[in-house]
Tab-separated table of C-alpha atoms in Angstrom:
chain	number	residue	atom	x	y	z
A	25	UNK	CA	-10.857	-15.823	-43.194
A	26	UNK	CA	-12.528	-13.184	-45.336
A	27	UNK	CA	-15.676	-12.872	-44.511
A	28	UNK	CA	-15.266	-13.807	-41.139
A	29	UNK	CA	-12.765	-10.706	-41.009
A	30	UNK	CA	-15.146	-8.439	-42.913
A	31	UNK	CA	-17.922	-9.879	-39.856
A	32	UNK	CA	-15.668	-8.890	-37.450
A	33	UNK	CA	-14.321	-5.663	-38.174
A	34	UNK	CA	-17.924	-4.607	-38.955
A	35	UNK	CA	-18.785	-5.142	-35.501
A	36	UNK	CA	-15.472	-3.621	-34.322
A	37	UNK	CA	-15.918	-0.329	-36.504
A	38	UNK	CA	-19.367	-0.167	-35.168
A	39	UNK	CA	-20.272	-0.037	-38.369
A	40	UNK	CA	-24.015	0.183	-39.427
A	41	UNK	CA	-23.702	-1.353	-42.642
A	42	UNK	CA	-21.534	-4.438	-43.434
A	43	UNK	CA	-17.850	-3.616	-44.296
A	44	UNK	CA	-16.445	-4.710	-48.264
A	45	UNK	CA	-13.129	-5.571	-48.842
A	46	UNK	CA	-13.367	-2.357	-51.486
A	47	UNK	CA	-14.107	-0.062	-48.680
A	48	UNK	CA	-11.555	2.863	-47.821
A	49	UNK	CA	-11.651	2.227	-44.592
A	50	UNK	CA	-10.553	5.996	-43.816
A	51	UNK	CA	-13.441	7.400	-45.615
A	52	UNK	CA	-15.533	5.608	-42.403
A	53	UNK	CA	-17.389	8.355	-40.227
A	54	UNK	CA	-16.761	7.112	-37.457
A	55	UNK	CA	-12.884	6.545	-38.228
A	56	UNK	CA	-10.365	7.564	-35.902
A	57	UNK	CA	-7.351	7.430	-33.402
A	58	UNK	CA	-9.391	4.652	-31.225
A	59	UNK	CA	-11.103	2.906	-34.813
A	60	UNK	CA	-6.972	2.396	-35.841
A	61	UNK	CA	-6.339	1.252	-32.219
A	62	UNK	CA	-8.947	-1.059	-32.551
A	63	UNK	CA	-8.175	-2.431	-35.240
A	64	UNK	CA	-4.417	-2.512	-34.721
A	65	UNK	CA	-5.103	-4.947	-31.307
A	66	UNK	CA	-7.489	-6.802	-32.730
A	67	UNK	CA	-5.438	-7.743	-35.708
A	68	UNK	CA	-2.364	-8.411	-32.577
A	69	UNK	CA	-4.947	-10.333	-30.604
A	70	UNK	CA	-6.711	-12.658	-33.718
A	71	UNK	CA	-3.860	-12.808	-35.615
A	72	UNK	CA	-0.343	-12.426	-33.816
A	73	UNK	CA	0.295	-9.598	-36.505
A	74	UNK	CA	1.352	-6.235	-35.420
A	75	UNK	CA	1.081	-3.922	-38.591
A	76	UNK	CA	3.748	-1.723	-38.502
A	77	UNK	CA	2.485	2.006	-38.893
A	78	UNK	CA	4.387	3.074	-41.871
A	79	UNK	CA	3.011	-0.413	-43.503
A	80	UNK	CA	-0.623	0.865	-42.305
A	81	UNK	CA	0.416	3.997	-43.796
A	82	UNK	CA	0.352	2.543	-47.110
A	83	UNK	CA	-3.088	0.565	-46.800
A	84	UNK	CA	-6.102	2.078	-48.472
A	85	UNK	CA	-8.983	-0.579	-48.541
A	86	UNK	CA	-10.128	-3.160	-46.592
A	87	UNK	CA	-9.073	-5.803	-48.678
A	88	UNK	CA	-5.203	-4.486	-48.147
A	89	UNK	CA	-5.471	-4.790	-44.237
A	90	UNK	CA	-6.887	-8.541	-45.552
A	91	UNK	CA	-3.977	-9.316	-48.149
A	92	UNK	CA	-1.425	-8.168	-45.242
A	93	UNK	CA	-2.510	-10.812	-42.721
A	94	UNK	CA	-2.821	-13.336	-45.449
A	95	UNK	CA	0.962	-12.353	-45.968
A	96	UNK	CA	2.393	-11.993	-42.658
A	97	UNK	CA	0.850	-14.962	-41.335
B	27	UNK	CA	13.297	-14.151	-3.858
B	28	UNK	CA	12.506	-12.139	-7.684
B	29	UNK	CA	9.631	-12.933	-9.819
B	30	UNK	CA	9.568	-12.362	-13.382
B	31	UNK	CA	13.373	-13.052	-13.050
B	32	UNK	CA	13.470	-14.325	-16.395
B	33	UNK	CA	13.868	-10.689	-18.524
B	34	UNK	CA	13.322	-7.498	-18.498
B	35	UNK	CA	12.961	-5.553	-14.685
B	36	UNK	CA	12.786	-8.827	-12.946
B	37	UNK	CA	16.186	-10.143	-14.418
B	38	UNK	CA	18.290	-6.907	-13.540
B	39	UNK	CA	16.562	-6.767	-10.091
B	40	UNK	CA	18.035	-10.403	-9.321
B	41	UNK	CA	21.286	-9.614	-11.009
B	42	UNK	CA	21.744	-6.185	-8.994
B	43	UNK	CA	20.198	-7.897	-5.601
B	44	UNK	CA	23.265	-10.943	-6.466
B	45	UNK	CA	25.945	-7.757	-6.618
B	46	UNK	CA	24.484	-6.033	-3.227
B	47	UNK	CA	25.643	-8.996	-1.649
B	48	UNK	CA	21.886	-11.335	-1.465
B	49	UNK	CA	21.388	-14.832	-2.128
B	50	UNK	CA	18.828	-15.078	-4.486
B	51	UNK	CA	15.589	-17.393	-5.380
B	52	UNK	CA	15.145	-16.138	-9.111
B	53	UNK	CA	11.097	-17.593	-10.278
B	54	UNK	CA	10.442	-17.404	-13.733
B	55	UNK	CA	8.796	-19.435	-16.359
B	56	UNK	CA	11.824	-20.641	-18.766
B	57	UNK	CA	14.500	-22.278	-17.363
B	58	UNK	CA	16.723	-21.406	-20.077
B	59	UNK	CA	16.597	-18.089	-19.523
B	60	UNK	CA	16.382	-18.051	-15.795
B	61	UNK	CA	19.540	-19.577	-16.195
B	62	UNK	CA	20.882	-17.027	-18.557
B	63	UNK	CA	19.951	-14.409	-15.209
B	64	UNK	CA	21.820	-16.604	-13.130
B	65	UNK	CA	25.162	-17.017	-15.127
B	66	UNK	CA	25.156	-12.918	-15.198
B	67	UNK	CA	24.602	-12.801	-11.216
B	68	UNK	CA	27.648	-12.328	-9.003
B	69	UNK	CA	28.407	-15.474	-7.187
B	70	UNK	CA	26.007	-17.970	-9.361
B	71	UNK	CA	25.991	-20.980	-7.138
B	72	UNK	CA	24.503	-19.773	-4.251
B	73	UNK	CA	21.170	-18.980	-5.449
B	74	UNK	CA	18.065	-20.919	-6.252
B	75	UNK	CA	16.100	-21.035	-9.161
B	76	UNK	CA	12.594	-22.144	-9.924
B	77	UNK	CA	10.811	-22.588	-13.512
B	78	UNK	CA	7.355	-22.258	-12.691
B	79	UNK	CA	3.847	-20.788	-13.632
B	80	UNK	CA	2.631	-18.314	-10.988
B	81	UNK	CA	-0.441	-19.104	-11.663
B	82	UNK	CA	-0.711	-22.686	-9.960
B	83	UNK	CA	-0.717	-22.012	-6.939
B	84	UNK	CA	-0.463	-25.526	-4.824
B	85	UNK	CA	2.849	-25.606	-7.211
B	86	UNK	CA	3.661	-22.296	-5.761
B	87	UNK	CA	3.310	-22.959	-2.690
B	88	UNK	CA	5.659	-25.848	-2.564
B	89	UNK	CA	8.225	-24.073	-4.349
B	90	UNK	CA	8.030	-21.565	-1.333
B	91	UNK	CA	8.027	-24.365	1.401
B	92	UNK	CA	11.203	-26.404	-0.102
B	93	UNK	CA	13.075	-22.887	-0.298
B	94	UNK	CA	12.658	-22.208	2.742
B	95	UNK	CA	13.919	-25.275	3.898
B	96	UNK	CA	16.815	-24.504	1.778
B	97	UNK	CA	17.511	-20.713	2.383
B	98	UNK	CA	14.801	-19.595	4.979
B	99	UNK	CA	13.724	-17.618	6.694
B	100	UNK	CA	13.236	-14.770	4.011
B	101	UNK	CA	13.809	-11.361	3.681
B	102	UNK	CA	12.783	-9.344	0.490
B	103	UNK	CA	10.336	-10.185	-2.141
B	104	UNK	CA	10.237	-8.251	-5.379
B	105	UNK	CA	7.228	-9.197	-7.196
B	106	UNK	CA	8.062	-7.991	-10.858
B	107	UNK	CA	6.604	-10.557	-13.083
B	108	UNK	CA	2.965	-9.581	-15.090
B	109	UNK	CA	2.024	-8.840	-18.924
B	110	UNK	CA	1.107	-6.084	-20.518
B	111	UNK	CA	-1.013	-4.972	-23.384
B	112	UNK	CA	-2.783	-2.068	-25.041
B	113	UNK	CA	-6.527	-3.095	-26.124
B	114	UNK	CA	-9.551	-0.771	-26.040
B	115	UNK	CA	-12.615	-1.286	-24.282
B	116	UNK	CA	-14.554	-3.403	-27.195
B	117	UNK	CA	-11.746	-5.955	-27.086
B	118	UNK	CA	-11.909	-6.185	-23.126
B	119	UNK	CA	-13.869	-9.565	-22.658
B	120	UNK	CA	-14.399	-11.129	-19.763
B	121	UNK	CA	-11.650	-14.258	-20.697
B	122	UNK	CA	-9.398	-11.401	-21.061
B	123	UNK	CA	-9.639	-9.709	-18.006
B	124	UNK	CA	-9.619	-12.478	-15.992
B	125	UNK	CA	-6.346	-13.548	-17.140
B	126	UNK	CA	-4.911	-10.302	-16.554
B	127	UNK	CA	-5.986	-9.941	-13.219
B	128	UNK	CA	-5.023	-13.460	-12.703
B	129	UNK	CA	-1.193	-12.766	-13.937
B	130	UNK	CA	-0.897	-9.032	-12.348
B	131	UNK	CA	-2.689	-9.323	-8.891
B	132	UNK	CA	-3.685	-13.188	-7.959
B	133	UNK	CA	-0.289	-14.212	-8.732
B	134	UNK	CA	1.054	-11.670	-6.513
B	135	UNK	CA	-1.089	-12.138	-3.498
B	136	UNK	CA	-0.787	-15.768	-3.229
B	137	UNK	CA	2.755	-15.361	-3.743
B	138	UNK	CA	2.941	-13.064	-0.749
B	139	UNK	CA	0.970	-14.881	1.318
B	140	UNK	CA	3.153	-18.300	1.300
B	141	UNK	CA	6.007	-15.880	1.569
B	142	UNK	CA	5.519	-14.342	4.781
B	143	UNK	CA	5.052	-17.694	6.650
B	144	UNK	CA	8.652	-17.864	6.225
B	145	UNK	CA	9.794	-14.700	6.177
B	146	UNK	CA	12.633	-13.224	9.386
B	147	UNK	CA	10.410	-12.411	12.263
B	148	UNK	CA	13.830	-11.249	13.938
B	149	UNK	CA	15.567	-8.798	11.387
B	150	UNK	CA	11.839	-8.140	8.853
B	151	UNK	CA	11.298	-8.317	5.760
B	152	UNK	CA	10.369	-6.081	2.884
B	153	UNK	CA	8.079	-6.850	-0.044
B	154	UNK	CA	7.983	-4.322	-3.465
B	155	UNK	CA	4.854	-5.059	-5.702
B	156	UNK	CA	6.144	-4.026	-9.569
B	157	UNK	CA	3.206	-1.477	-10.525
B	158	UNK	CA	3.211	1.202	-13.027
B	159	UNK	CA	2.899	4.635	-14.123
B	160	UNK	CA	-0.269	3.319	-15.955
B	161	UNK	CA	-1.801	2.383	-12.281
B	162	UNK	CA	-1.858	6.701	-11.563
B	163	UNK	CA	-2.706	7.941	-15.185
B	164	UNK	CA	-4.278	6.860	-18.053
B	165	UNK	CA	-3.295	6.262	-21.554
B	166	UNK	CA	-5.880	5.323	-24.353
B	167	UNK	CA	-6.253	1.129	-24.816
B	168	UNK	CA	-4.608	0.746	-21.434
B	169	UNK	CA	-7.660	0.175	-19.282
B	170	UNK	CA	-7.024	-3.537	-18.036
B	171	UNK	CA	-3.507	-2.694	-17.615
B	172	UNK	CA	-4.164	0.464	-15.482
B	173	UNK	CA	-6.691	-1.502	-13.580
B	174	UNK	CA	-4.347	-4.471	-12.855
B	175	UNK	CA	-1.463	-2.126	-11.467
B	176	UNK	CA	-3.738	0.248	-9.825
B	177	UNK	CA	-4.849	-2.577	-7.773
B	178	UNK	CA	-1.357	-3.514	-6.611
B	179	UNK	CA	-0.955	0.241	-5.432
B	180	UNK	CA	-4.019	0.098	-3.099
B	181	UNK	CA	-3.473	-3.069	-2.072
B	182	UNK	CA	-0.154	-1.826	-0.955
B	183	UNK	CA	-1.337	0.520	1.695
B	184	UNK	CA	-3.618	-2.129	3.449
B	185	UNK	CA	-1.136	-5.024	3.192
B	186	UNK	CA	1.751	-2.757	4.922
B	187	UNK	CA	-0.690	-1.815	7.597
B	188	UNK	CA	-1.291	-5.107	8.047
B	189	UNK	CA	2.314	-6.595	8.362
B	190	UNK	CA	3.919	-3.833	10.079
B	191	UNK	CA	3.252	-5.794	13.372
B	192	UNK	CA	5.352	-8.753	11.875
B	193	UNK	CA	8.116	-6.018	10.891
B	194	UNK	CA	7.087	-6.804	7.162
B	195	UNK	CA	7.508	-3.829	5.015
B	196	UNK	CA	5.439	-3.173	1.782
B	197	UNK	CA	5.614	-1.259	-0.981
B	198	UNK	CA	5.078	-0.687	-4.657
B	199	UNK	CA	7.517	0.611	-7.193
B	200	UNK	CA	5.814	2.408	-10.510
B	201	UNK	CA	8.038	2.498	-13.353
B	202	UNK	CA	7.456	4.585	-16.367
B	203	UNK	CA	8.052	3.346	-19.982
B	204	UNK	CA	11.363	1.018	-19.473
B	205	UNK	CA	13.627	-0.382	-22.562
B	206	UNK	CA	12.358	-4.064	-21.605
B	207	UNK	CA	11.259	-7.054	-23.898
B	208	UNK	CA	7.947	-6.239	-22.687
B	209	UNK	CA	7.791	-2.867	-24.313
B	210	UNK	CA	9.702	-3.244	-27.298
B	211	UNK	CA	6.940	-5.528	-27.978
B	212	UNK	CA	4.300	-3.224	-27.525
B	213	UNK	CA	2.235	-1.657	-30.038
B	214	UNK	CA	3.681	1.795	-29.788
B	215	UNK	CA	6.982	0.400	-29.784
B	216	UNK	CA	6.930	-0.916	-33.934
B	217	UNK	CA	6.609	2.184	-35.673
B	218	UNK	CA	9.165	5.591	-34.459
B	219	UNK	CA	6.351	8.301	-34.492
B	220	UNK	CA	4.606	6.373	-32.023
B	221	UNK	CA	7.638	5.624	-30.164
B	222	UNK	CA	9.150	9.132	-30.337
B	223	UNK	CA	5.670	10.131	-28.770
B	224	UNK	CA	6.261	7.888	-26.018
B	225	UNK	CA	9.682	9.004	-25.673
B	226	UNK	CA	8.910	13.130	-25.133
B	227	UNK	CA	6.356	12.152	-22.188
B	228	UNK	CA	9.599	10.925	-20.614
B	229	UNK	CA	11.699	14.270	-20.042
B	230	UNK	CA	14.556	12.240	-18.715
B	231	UNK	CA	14.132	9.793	-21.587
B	232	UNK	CA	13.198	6.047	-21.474
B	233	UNK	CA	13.811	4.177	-18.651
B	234	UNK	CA	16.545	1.496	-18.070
B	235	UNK	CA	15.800	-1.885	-16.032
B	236	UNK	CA	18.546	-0.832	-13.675
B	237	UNK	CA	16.826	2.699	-12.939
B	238	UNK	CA	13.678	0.456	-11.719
B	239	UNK	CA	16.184	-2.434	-9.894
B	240	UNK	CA	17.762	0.108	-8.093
B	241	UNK	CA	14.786	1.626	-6.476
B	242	UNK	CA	13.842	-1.944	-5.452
B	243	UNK	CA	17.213	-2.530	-3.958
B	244	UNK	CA	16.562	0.586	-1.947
B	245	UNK	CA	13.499	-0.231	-0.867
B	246	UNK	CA	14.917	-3.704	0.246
B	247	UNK	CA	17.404	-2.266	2.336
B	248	UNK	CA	17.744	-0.860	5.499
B	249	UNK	CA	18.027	2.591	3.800
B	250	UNK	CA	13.954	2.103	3.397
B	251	UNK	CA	13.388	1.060	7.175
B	252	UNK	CA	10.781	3.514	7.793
B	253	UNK	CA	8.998	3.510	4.654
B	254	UNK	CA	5.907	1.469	4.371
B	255	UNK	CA	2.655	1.548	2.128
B	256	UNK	CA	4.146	4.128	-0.044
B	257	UNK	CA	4.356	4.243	-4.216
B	258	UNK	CA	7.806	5.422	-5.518
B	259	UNK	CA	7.121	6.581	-9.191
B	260	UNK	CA	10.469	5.754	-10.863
B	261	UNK	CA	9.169	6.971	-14.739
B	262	UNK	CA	11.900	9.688	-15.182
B	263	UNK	CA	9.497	12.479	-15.171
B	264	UNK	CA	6.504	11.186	-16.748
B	265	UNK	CA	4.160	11.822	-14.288
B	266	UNK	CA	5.771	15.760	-13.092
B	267	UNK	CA	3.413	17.370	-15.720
């Protein structure tokens, strides 16, 4: 699931280098209100997660958004 | 005859149709809970219900024909069911939209159109499309819903001019945010800053399914017998700014 993940929210950050699970993903450039909608579907969508916001609130890296599917699903 | 009768605006529009004194064909996709509708409906045994997927149509259409037979000729529809989500454009694919224009519109039409072969050509009949708030203004990630229900509202006006002359009335009904299943599962629905934001573009405050039930009722009725191809927003204010 990993790197498939990492693949995907590459793409879906519009990211133009690859995204690591040691990434904060709010130090992005291009991160904002529509990157966290984004990524809050796509997670609904892919995974039948919904991340709750104050459980978002608490995520810092990459590898956290990860480590909460892997728990949650 | 009530789609979507299974929760949310559907269910209370069956229920509250039961209480104004119709007989009711309630369509939904779980029988269990269609029957949960029908044990809260006044006078339970003399409706008809139907556990079905809108979405095959020859099955659809022989649903219609056998009701007919059994409670024709018709004279409301209140087409309620659809699905809702909240994706932005880069996770609109084709699959995707397809289905949702598949649930929110095809359904509908095809619906309609085995309806009003047997609908009263002596007394009318009145048809409500469900549409929404989100078919008139936009809201970020809500593109394939707006789309979906902004094609029910136009389609309103040109159906209704096209069935006055068989004294079929048509309209749609847009509902703002309502305390449904449907919402509580949406995204802005699982966290309470997101919610409360939802709630202050509401200056009445969230809607309940018997606000939207009882516009549908109205429109059903001989109250509405002049009103044709029309939109009543129902969204307790959201759309006054």
């Amino acid at each position: 699931m990993d790197s498939k993940f990492l693949d995907q929210l590459t793409e879906l950050l519009e990211m133009e280098t690859p995204v690591k699970p040691a990434d904060k993903f709010r130090d992005y450039e291009n991160w904002d209100s529509l990157a966290y909608l984004s990524l809050i579907s796509f997670v609904d969508e892919e995974y039948g997660i919904v991340i709750p916001r104050d459980d978002f609130g608490k995520m810092n890296t990459v590898q956290d958004i990860i480590d909460f599917i892997k728990n949650n699903s | 005859m009530v789609t979507g009768a299974s929760s949310g605006i559907g269910r209370q529009t069956a229920i509250s149709c039961s209480k104004a004194g119709a007989r009711v064909i309630l369509l939904g996709r779980d029988a269990s809970r269609l029957e949960e509708t029908l044990s809260a409906m006044d006078n339970p045994e003399i409706h008809l219900m139907y556990a079905l997927d809108l979405v095959q149509f020859e099955e659809v259409s022989a649903m219609v024909e056998e009701a007919a037979h059994k409670m024709g000729p018709f004279h409301g529809l209140v087409n309620a069911a659809g699905i809702s989500t909240t994706l932005p454009l880069k996770l609109l694919s084709a699959e995707k939209m397809d289905h949702f224009f598949k649930t929110n519109v095809h359904t509908t039409i095809q619906l309609t159109r085995f309806f009003t072969r047997h609908s009263d050509k002596q007394s009318g009949a009145s048809i409500v499309f469900l549409a929404s708030v989100m078919g008139m203004a936009g809201e970020m990630g809500k593109t394939i819903y707006s789309l979906t229900k902004g094609a029910l509202i136009s389609g309103v006006r040109s159906l209704a001019l096209e069935l006055a002359p068989r004294n079929i009335r048509v309209n749609a009904v847009s509902p703002g945010v309502v305390l449904t299943p449907m919402s509580q599962n949406a995204i802005y629905s699982q966290d309470e800053e997101s919610l409360n934001r939802v709630k202050s573009l509401h200056p009445l405050g969230l809607g309940k399914p018997e606000d939207v039930a009882n516009a549908c009722i109205f429109l059903l009725s001989d109250a509405a017998g002049w009103i044709t191809g029309t939109n009543l927003v129902v969204d307790g204010g959201y759309t006054a700014r």
